[in-house]
Short mmCIF file of N, CA and C in Angstrom, two decimals:
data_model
loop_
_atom_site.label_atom_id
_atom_site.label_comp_id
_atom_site.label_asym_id
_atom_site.label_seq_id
_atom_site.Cartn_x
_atom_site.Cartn_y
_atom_site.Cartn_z
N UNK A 304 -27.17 -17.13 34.40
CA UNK A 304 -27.04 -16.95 32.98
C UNK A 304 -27.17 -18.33 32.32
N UNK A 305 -27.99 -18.83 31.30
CA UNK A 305 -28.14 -19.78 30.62
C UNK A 305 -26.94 -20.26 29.84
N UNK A 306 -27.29 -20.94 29.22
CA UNK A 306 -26.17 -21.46 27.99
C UNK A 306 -25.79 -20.51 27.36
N UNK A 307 -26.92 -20.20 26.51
CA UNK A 307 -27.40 -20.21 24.94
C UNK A 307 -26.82 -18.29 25.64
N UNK A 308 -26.93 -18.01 26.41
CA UNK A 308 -26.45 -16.74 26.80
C UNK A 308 -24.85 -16.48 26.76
N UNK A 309 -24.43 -17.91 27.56
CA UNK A 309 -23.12 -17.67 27.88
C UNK A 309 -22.24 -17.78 26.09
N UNK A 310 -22.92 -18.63 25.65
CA UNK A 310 -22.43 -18.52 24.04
C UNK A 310 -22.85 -17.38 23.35
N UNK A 311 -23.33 -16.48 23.46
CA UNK A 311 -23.46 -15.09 22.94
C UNK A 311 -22.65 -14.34 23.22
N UNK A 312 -22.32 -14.22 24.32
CA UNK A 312 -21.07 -13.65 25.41
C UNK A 312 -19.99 -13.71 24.81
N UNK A 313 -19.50 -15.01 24.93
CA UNK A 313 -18.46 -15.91 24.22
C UNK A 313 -17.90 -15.35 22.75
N UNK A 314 -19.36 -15.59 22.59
CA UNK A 314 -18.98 -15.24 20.59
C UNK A 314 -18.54 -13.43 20.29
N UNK A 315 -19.34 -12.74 21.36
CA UNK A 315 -18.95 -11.25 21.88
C UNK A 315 -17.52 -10.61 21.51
N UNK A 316 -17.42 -11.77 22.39
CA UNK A 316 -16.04 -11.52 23.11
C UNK A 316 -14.78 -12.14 21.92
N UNK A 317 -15.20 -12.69 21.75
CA UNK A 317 -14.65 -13.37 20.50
C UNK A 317 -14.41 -12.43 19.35
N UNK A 318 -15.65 -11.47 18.76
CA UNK A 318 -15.35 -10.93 17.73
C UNK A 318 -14.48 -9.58 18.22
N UNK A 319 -14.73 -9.33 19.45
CA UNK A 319 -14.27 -7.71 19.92
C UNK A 319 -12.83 -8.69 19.92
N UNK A 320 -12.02 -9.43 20.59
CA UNK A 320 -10.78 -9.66 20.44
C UNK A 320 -10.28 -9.54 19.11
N UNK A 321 -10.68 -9.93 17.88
CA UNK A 321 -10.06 -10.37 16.47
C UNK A 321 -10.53 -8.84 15.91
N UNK A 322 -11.01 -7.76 16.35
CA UNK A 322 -11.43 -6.40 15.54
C UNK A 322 -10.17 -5.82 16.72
N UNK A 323 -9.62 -6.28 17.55
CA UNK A 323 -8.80 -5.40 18.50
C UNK A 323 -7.67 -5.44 18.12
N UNK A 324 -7.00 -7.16 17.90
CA UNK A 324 -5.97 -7.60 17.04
C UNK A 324 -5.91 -6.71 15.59
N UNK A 325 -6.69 -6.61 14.92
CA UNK A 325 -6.84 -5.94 13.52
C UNK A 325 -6.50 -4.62 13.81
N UNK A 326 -6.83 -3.85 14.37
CA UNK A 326 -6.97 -2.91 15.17
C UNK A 326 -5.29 -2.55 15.34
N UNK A 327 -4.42 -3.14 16.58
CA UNK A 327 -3.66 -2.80 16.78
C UNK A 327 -2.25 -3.60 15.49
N UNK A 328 -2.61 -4.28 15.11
CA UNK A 328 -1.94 -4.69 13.52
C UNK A 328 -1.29 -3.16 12.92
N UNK A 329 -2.83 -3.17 12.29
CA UNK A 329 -2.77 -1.64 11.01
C UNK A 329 -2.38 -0.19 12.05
N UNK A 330 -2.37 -0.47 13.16
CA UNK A 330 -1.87 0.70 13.98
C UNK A 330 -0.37 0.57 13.81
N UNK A 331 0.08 -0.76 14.20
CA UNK A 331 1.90 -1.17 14.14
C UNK A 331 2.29 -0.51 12.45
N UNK A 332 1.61 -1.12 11.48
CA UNK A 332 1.80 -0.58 10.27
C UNK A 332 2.12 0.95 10.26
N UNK A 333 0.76 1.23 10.41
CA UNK A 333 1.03 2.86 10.35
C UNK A 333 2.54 3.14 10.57
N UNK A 334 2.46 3.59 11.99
CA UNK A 334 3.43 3.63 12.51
C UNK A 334 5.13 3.40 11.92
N UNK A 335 4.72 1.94 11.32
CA UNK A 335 5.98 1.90 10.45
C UNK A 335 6.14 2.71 9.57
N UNK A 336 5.16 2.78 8.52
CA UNK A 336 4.90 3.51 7.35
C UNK A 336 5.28 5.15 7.69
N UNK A 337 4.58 5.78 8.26
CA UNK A 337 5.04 7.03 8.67
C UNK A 337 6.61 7.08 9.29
N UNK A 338 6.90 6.19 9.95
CA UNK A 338 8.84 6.18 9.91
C UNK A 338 9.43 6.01 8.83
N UNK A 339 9.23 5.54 7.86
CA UNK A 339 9.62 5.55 6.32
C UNK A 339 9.63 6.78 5.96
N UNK A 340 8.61 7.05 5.80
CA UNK A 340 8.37 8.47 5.34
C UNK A 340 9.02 9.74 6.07
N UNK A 341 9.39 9.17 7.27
CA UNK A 341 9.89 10.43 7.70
C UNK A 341 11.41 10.68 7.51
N UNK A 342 11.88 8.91 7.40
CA UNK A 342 13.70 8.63 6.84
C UNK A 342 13.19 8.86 5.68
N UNK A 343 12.49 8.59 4.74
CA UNK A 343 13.09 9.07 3.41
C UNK A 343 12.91 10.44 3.04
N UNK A 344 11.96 11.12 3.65
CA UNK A 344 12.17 12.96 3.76
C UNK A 344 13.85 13.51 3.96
N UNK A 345 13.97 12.89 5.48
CA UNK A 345 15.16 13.20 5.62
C UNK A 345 16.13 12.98 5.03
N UNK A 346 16.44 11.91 4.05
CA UNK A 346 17.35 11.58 2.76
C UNK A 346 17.57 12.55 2.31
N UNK A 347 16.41 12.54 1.63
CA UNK A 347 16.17 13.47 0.51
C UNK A 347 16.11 14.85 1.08
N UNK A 348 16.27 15.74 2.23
CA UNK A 348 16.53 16.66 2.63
C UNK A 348 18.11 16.75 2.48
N UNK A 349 18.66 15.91 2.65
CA UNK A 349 20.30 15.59 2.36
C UNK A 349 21.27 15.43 1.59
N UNK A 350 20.04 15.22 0.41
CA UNK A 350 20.88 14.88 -0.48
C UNK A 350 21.36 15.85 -1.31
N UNK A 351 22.64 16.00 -1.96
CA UNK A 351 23.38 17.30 -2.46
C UNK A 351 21.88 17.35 -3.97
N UNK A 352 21.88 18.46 -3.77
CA UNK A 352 20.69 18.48 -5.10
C UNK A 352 21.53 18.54 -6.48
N UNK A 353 20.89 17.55 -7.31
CA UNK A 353 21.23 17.38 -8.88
C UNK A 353 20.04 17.30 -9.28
N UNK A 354 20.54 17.76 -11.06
CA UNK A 354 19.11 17.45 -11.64
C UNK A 354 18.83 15.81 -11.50
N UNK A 355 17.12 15.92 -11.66
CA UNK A 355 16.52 14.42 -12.02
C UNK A 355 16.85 13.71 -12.82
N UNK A 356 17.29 12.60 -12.99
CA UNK A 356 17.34 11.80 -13.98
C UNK A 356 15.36 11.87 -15.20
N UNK A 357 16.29 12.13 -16.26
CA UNK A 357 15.02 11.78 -17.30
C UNK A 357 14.49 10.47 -17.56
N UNK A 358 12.95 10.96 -17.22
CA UNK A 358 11.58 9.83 -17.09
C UNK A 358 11.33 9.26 -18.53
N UNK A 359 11.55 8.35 -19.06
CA UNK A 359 11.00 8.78 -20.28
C UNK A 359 8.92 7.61 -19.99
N UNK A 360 8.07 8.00 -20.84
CA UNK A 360 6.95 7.15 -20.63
C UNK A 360 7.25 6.15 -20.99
N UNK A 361 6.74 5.21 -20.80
CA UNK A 361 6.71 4.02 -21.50
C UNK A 361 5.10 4.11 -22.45
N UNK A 362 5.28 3.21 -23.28
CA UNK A 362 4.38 2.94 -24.73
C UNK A 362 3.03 2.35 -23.69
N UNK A 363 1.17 2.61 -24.14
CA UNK A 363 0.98 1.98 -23.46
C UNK A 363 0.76 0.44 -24.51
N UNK A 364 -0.66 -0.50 -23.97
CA UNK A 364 -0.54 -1.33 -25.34
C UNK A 364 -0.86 -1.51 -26.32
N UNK A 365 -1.65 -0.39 -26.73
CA UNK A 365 -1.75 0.12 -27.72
C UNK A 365 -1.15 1.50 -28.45
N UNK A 366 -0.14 1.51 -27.92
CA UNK A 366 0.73 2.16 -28.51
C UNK A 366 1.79 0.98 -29.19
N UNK A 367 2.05 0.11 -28.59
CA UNK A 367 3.03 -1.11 -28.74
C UNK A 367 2.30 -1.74 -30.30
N UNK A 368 1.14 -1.82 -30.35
CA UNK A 368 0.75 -2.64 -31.66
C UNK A 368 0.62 -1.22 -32.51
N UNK A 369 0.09 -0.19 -32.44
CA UNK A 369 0.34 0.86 -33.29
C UNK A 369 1.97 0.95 -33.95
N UNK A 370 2.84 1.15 -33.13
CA UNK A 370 4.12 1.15 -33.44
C UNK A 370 4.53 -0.10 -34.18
N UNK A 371 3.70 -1.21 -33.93
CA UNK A 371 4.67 -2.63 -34.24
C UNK A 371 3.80 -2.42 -35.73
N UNK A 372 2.64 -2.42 -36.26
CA UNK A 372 2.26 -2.28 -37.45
C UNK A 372 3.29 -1.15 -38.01
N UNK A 373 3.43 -0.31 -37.77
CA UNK A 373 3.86 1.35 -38.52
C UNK A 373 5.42 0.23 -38.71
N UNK A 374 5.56 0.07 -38.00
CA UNK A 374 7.22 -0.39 -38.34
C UNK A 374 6.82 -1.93 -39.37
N UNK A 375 6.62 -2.73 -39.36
CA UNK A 375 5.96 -3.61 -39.83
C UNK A 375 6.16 -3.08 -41.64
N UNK A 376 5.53 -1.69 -41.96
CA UNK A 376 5.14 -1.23 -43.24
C UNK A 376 6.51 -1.29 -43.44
N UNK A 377 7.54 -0.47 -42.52
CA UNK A 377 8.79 -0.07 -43.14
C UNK A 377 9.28 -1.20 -43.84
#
């Protein structure tokens, strides 16, 4: 095998390691992520049921300068 071969190889091998690492990373994630999800199901399977607390929206930002003129007149 030449050089210029064995550095192709090399570089091969190189990218398949750092896509394997990536690879088993976002797998560990997962993994976490779906245990979250499965404790906070179970919380919330537990928890004595009450009503929700009320959402209210928030303004977006143009609602904020609409409102700030209208009040502005007052």
């Amino acid at each position: 095998m030449t050089a210029a071969e064995q550095y192709v190889a090399a570089a091969y091998l190189a990218v398949f390691a750092v896509v394997l690492v990536y690879v088993l990373i976002i797998a560990a994630k997962l993994q976490r992520l779906e245990q979250s999800i499965q404790d906070l199901t179970l919380a919330g399977k537990a928890a004595p049921e009450e009503p929700a607390p009320e959402v209210r929206p928030t303004p977006s930002d143009s609602e904020h300068r609409r409102l700030g003129a209208v009040e502005a007149h007052l």
